[in-house]
Amino acid sequence: MSFDNITDVPGIKVGHHENSKALTGCTVILTEDGATAGVDVRGAAPGTRETDLLDPVNMVNQIHGLCLSGGSAFGLDAASGVMKFLEEQGVGLDVGVAKVPIVPSAILFDLAVGDADVRPDQQMGYNAAQKAARGIFQQGNVGAGCGATVGKVMGFEHCMKSGLGSAAIELDNGLIVGALVAVNAFGDVRDPKTGEILAGAIHPESGEIIDSEEFILNQAQSHGRVGQNTTIGAIAVNSYLSKAEAKKISQITQNAIGRTIHPAHTMYDGDTIFTIATGGEHYSLDLIGSLATQVMEKAIIRAIKEAEPVQGLKAYE
């Protein structure tokens, strides 16, 4: 049975928890049987935890979960709740005296939406991990996408609501590639096939979505602020990959951000992509990378189209 989301990949579970009034939340991807992982950080304002461990030169080879969270750097605390849940299940790296769950994390900035005093914490991370399962799950204003927005080139007051999206592709040869992403970009989001701007900065006079790149060229400067953005996501694949190969897939998948978000990887974004390989047959890296890019593009567009308006911010619908 296909769910057309990242849980189509065997060994992957997803759970969300959010505060819909404060407009922040976290999304957890569990890989309780262990999975090889890599990461690529392309934006200039990232917030991450345990990403150094994923460097191919470092020792630990498998992770047991990922935590994607709102709340800016405060939201990194949610990963501790995921670790607590996994430890209770007896899941983690056996170090002799304990099992230590390996849970890398990345955050986005959503403090400007909702209540800035409420951020994802250990309890929210624990709750999201408890809910993690395979199957169809809500997209849009959920989990790490609860407070996500796009199009801040004219300042936050002119942006649009975004959210969380997921998608999957399965080939006849058995290869399955899934993507999950929370889109919180400084730039606008476009359909890569048509060039149509789906969401972005809304001009206060015309009420139309502007071209963010054109605005920067004409204005010589933008109204961006450090820490208000960042797109974070993950690719999952039912293939054997080394840590170095998983990192390469993450690097390739960043092309999806470059094709859909304009401008991408700015000084105001901390764009981070993880890759999780749950094991199986060997497939061509070029094949996996091509599918990963396609499915991430699809997930980014879903994050826009599934978003709902909040607090006066318009959404695609």
Short mmCIF file of C-alpha atoms in Angstrom, two decimals:
data_model
loop_
_atom_site.label_atom_id
_atom_site.label_comp_id
_atom_site.label_asym_id
_atom_site.label_seq_id
_atom_site.Cartn_x
_atom_site.Cartn_y
_atom_site.Cartn_z
CA MET A 1 0.00 0.00 0.00
CA SER A 2 1.36 3.41 -0.98
CA PHE A 3 0.82 6.49 1.22
CA ASP A 4 2.67 8.85 -1.14
CA ASN A 5 4.76 10.17 1.73
CA ILE A 6 8.11 9.40 3.33
CA THR A 7 6.69 6.48 5.34
CA ASP A 8 6.44 4.49 2.10
CA VAL A 9 10.11 3.75 2.79
CA PRO A 10 10.35 0.66 5.04
CA GLY A 11 11.65 1.40 8.52
CA ILE A 12 10.43 5.02 8.55
CA LYS A 13 7.85 6.37 10.97
CA VAL A 14 6.67 10.00 11.28
CA GLY A 15 5.04 11.84 14.15
CA HIS A 16 4.04 15.48 14.66
CA HIS A 17 3.14 17.60 17.63
CA GLU A 18 2.33 21.28 17.57
CA ASN A 19 0.78 24.11 19.51
CA SER A 20 -1.76 25.49 17.04
CA LYS A 21 -2.33 28.65 19.10
CA ALA A 22 1.35 29.52 19.54
CA LEU A 23 1.97 28.33 15.96
CA THR A 24 5.04 26.20 16.50
CA GLY A 25 5.77 22.48 16.52
CA CYS A 26 8.11 19.65 15.70
CA THR A 27 8.19 16.64 13.40
CA VAL A 28 9.97 13.41 14.28
CA ILE A 29 11.23 10.73 11.90
CA LEU A 30 11.97 7.48 13.72
CA THR A 31 14.33 4.77 12.42
CA GLU A 32 14.23 2.46 15.42
CA ASP A 33 16.12 -0.35 13.68
CA GLY A 34 18.93 2.07 12.87
CA ALA A 35 19.74 3.76 9.57
CA THR A 36 22.76 5.29 7.88
CA ALA A 37 22.49 9.05 7.55
CA GLY A 38 24.20 12.03 5.98
CA VAL A 39 23.53 15.76 5.96
CA ASP A 40 24.24 18.83 3.88
CA VAL A 41 23.89 22.35 5.28
CA ARG A 42 23.71 24.94 2.53
CA GLY A 43 22.15 28.03 4.10
CA ALA A 44 24.19 30.60 6.01
CA ALA A 45 22.10 30.71 9.21
CA PRO A 46 21.62 27.08 10.34
CA GLY A 47 20.62 25.67 13.71
CA THR A 48 21.55 22.01 14.13
CA ARG A 49 22.45 19.29 16.62
CA GLU A 50 24.55 16.12 16.12
CA THR A 51 25.29 16.91 12.48
CA ASP A 52 29.05 16.62 13.04
CA LEU A 53 28.51 12.99 13.94
CA LEU A 54 27.21 12.35 10.43
CA ASP A 55 30.52 13.36 8.85
CA PRO A 56 31.89 10.23 7.10
CA VAL A 57 35.19 10.52 9.00
CA ASN A 58 33.45 10.15 12.38
CA MET A 59 32.70 6.89 14.14
CA VAL A 60 28.97 6.32 14.75
CA ASN A 61 27.36 4.86 11.63
CA GLN A 62 23.64 4.80 12.40
CA ILE A 63 20.94 7.10 13.72
CA HIS A 64 17.69 6.18 15.44
CA GLY A 65 15.66 9.26 14.61
CA LEU A 66 15.59 12.83 13.32
CA CYS A 67 13.92 15.86 14.86
CA LEU A 68 12.83 18.80 12.71
CA SER A 69 11.56 21.66 14.82
CA GLY A 70 10.37 25.22 14.97
CA GLY A 71 11.37 27.55 17.78
CA SER A 72 14.73 28.71 16.45
CA ALA A 73 17.66 27.46 18.57
CA PHE A 74 15.29 26.88 21.48
CA GLY A 75 13.64 24.15 19.41
CA LEU A 76 16.75 21.96 19.48
CA ASP A 77 15.55 20.95 22.95
CA ALA A 78 12.80 18.84 21.34
CA ALA A 79 15.38 16.25 20.27
CA SER A 80 16.02 15.45 23.95
CA GLY A 81 12.40 14.36 24.25
CA VAL A 82 12.82 12.06 21.25
CA MET A 83 15.92 10.57 22.90
CA LYS A 84 13.96 10.00 26.12
CA PHE A 85 11.20 8.17 24.26
CA LEU A 86 13.64 5.96 22.35
CA GLU A 87 15.63 5.16 25.50
CA GLU A 88 12.41 3.97 27.15
CA GLN A 89 11.91 1.63 24.18
CA GLY A 90 15.43 0.24 24.57
CA VAL A 91 16.55 1.84 21.30
CA GLY A 92 19.99 3.38 20.91
CA LEU A 93 23.72 2.90 20.49
CA ASP A 94 24.89 0.29 23.01
CA VAL A 95 27.78 1.82 24.95
CA GLY A 96 27.87 -0.88 27.59
CA VAL A 97 26.31 1.02 30.47
CA ALA A 98 23.38 2.46 28.51
CA LYS A 99 21.81 2.69 25.08
CA VAL A 100 22.22 6.18 23.67
CA PRO A 101 19.70 7.13 20.97
CA ILE A 102 21.34 9.08 18.14
CA VAL A 103 18.90 11.83 17.09
CA PRO A 104 20.29 14.62 14.89
CA SER A 105 18.15 17.74 14.69
CA ALA A 106 17.62 20.92 12.70
CA ILE A 107 15.45 23.94 13.45
CA LEU A 108 13.70 26.77 11.65
CA PHE A 109 12.71 30.22 12.90
CA ASP A 110 8.98 30.69 13.55
CA LEU A 111 9.10 32.97 16.60
CA ALA A 112 7.66 35.88 14.61
CA VAL A 113 4.39 33.95 14.17
CA GLY A 114 2.10 33.15 17.07
CA ASP A 115 3.59 33.31 20.58
CA ALA A 116 7.38 33.74 20.68
CA ASP A 117 7.46 32.60 24.31
CA VAL A 118 6.23 29.12 23.37
CA ARG A 119 8.78 26.84 21.68
CA PRO A 120 9.09 23.11 21.02
CA ASP A 121 10.60 21.52 24.14
CA GLN A 122 11.41 18.04 25.43
CA GLN A 123 7.76 17.25 26.08
CA MET A 124 6.72 18.23 22.56
CA GLY A 125 9.51 16.10 21.10
CA TYR A 126 8.46 13.17 23.30
CA ASN A 127 4.81 13.54 22.25
CA ALA A 128 5.75 13.64 18.56
CA ALA A 129 7.86 10.49 18.97
CA GLN A 130 4.98 8.73 20.73
CA LYS A 131 2.75 9.47 17.74
CA ALA A 132 5.26 8.28 15.13
CA ALA A 133 3.80 5.70 12.76
CA ARG A 134 3.61 4.64 9.14
CA GLY A 135 0.66 5.78 7.07
CA ILE A 136 -1.08 8.89 5.82
CA PHE A 137 -0.50 12.00 7.93
CA GLN A 138 -1.69 15.60 7.75
CA GLN A 139 0.45 18.07 5.85
CA GLY A 140 0.53 21.86 5.83
CA ASN A 141 0.18 23.62 9.22
CA VAL A 142 1.47 20.69 11.29
CA GLY A 143 4.62 19.74 13.14
CA ALA A 144 7.69 21.69 12.11
CA GLY A 145 5.58 23.44 9.47
CA CYS A 146 3.04 24.83 11.94
CA GLY A 147 4.58 28.32 11.95
CA ALA A 148 6.46 28.19 8.64
CA THR A 149 6.25 31.15 6.26
CA VAL A 150 7.80 32.21 2.93
CA GLY A 151 8.50 35.46 1.08
CA LYS A 152 10.14 37.82 3.56
CA VAL A 153 12.08 39.96 1.11
CA MET A 154 9.82 42.97 1.90
CA GLY A 155 9.71 42.25 5.60
CA PHE A 156 7.79 39.70 7.65
CA GLU A 157 4.52 41.65 7.52
CA HIS A 158 4.22 40.89 3.78
CA CYS A 159 5.00 37.15 3.81
CA MET A 160 2.69 34.17 3.20
CA LYS A 161 1.94 31.02 5.19
CA SER A 162 3.76 27.84 4.25
CA GLY A 163 3.95 24.47 5.97
CA LEU A 164 5.14 20.89 5.89
CA GLY A 165 5.01 18.57 2.88
CA SER A 166 5.92 15.00 2.05
CA ALA A 167 5.94 12.77 -1.03
CA ALA A 168 7.35 9.49 -2.33
CA ILE A 169 8.34 7.80 -5.58
CA GLU A 170 8.53 4.01 -6.11
CA LEU A 171 10.08 2.35 -9.15
CA ASP A 172 9.26 -1.07 -10.60
CA ASN A 173 12.69 -2.30 -9.49
CA GLY A 174 11.67 -1.84 -5.85
CA LEU A 175 13.52 1.40 -5.14
CA ILE A 176 11.52 3.79 -2.94
CA VAL A 177 12.58 7.38 -2.27
CA GLY A 178 10.60 9.62 0.08
CA ALA A 179 10.94 13.24 1.14
CA LEU A 180 9.67 15.37 4.02
CA VAL A 181 10.26 19.11 4.34
CA ALA A 182 9.23 22.15 6.36
CA VAL A 183 9.42 25.19 4.06
CA ASN A 184 10.28 28.42 5.85
CA ALA A 185 12.12 30.34 3.14
CA PHE A 186 13.27 33.92 2.80
CA GLY A 187 12.47 33.78 -0.92
CA ASP A 188 9.38 32.85 -2.91
CA VAL A 189 8.35 29.34 -3.97
CA ARG A 190 7.77 28.51 -7.62
CA ASP A 191 6.55 25.55 -9.61
CA PRO A 192 9.78 24.38 -11.30
CA LYS A 193 7.88 23.14 -14.37
CA THR A 194 5.93 26.32 -15.11
CA GLY A 195 7.83 29.04 -13.25
CA GLU A 196 4.59 30.17 -11.57
CA ILE A 197 5.17 31.83 -8.19
CA LEU A 198 3.00 29.87 -5.77
CA ALA A 199 3.76 31.83 -2.60
CA GLY A 200 6.00 34.71 -1.62
CA ALA A 201 6.03 38.35 -0.60
CA ILE A 202 2.76 40.22 -1.22
CA HIS A 203 3.08 43.80 -2.42
CA PRO A 204 1.15 46.07 0.00
CA GLU A 205 -0.33 48.22 -2.77
CA SER A 206 -1.10 45.80 -5.60
CA GLY A 207 -1.84 42.78 -3.42
CA GLU A 208 0.11 40.61 -5.88
CA ILE A 209 2.98 38.25 -5.15
CA ILE A 210 6.23 39.86 -6.23
CA ASP A 211 9.35 38.31 -7.74
CA SER A 212 11.79 38.29 -4.80
CA GLU A 213 14.93 38.08 -6.94
CA GLU A 214 13.78 40.97 -9.11
CA PHE A 215 12.99 43.00 -5.97
CA ILE A 216 16.52 42.48 -4.64
CA LEU A 217 18.03 43.53 -7.96
CA ASN A 218 15.93 46.69 -8.15
CA GLN A 219 16.19 47.68 -4.51
CA ALA A 220 19.87 46.83 -4.07
CA GLN A 221 19.00 45.48 -0.63
CA SER A 222 16.26 43.44 0.98
CA HIS A 223 14.49 43.64 4.32
CA GLY A 224 15.73 40.26 5.48
CA ARG A 225 16.70 39.61 9.07
CA VAL A 226 18.99 36.92 10.42
CA GLY A 227 17.11 33.99 11.90
CA GLN A 228 13.66 34.39 10.34
CA ASN A 229 13.85 31.55 7.84
CA THR A 230 15.32 28.11 6.98
CA THR A 231 13.98 25.14 5.03
CA ILE A 232 14.70 21.80 6.71
CA GLY A 233 13.94 18.35 5.40
CA ALA A 234 14.94 14.75 4.87
CA ILE A 235 15.21 12.14 2.15
CA ALA A 236 14.67 8.46 2.97
CA VAL A 237 15.57 5.55 0.71
CA ASN A 238 15.34 1.75 0.98
CA SER A 239 18.89 1.26 -0.24
CA TYR A 240 22.30 0.60 1.21
CA LEU A 241 24.32 3.80 1.40
CA SER A 242 27.55 4.60 3.19
CA LYS A 243 27.69 7.79 5.25
CA ALA A 244 29.63 9.46 2.44
CA GLU A 245 27.03 8.37 -0.12
CA ALA A 246 24.18 9.60 2.11
CA LYS A 247 25.90 12.97 2.35
CA LYS A 248 26.22 13.08 -1.43
CA ILE A 249 22.48 12.44 -1.85
CA SER A 250 21.80 15.32 0.56
CA GLN A 251 24.03 17.57 -1.54
CA ILE A 252 22.26 16.56 -4.74
CA THR A 253 18.84 17.06 -3.15
CA GLN A 254 19.67 20.68 -2.36
CA ASN A 255 19.08 21.19 -6.11
CA ALA A 256 15.37 20.87 -5.34
CA ILE A 257 15.56 23.94 -3.10
CA GLY A 258 17.46 25.76 -5.86
CA ARG A 259 14.75 24.91 -8.39
CA THR A 260 11.74 25.82 -6.26
CA ILE A 261 12.86 28.60 -3.90
CA HIS A 262 14.09 31.94 -5.27
CA PRO A 263 16.53 33.11 -4.03
CA ALA A 264 17.80 29.95 -2.30
CA HIS A 265 20.47 29.38 0.34
CA THR A 266 20.63 33.04 1.33
CA MET A 267 22.44 34.64 4.25
CA TYR A 268 19.08 34.55 6.06
CA ASP A 269 18.37 30.82 5.52
CA GLY A 270 19.89 27.78 7.22
CA ASP A 271 18.74 25.21 4.65
CA THR A 272 19.56 21.69 5.86
CA ILE A 273 18.81 18.36 4.15
CA PHE A 274 19.32 14.94 5.79
CA THR A 275 19.42 11.61 3.96
CA ILE A 276 18.40 8.38 5.69
CA ALA A 277 19.20 4.98 4.17
CA THR A 278 17.33 2.08 5.77
CA GLY A 279 19.30 -0.60 3.90
CA GLY A 280 18.62 -2.99 1.06
CA GLU A 281 19.99 -3.37 -2.41
CA HIS A 282 22.62 -1.18 -3.99
CA TYR A 283 21.27 1.34 -6.48
CA SER A 284 23.04 3.92 -8.58
CA LEU A 285 23.74 7.15 -6.69
CA ASP A 286 22.78 9.12 -9.79
CA LEU A 287 19.43 7.32 -9.89
CA ILE A 288 18.75 7.90 -6.20
CA GLY A 289 19.90 11.52 -6.45
CA SER A 290 17.67 12.22 -9.43
CA LEU A 291 14.61 10.73 -7.70
CA ALA A 292 15.46 12.50 -4.43
CA THR A 293 15.50 15.85 -6.18
CA GLN A 294 12.19 15.17 -7.91
CA VAL A 295 10.43 13.99 -4.77
CA MET A 296 11.78 16.88 -2.69
CA GLU A 297 10.44 19.35 -5.27
CA LYS A 298 7.05 17.65 -4.97
CA ALA A 299 7.18 17.81 -1.16
CA ILE A 300 8.09 21.52 -1.20
CA ILE A 301 5.14 22.32 -3.46
CA ARG A 302 2.83 20.29 -1.22
CA ALA A 303 4.06 22.25 1.79
CA ILE A 304 2.84 25.40 0.03
CA LYS A 305 -0.44 24.05 -1.34
CA GLU A 306 -1.49 22.34 1.91
CA ALA A 307 -0.84 25.42 4.06
CA GLU A 308 -3.78 27.30 5.56
CA PRO A 309 -4.08 31.03 6.39
CA VAL A 310 -3.35 32.09 9.98
CA GLN A 311 -3.30 35.41 11.84
CA GLY A 312 -3.90 37.47 8.73
CA LEU A 313 -1.22 35.69 6.68
CA LYS A 314 -2.51 34.52 3.33
CA ALA A 315 -1.83 31.02 2.00
CA TYR A 316 -1.88 29.43 -1.45
CA GLU A 317 -5.50 28.33 -1.09
#
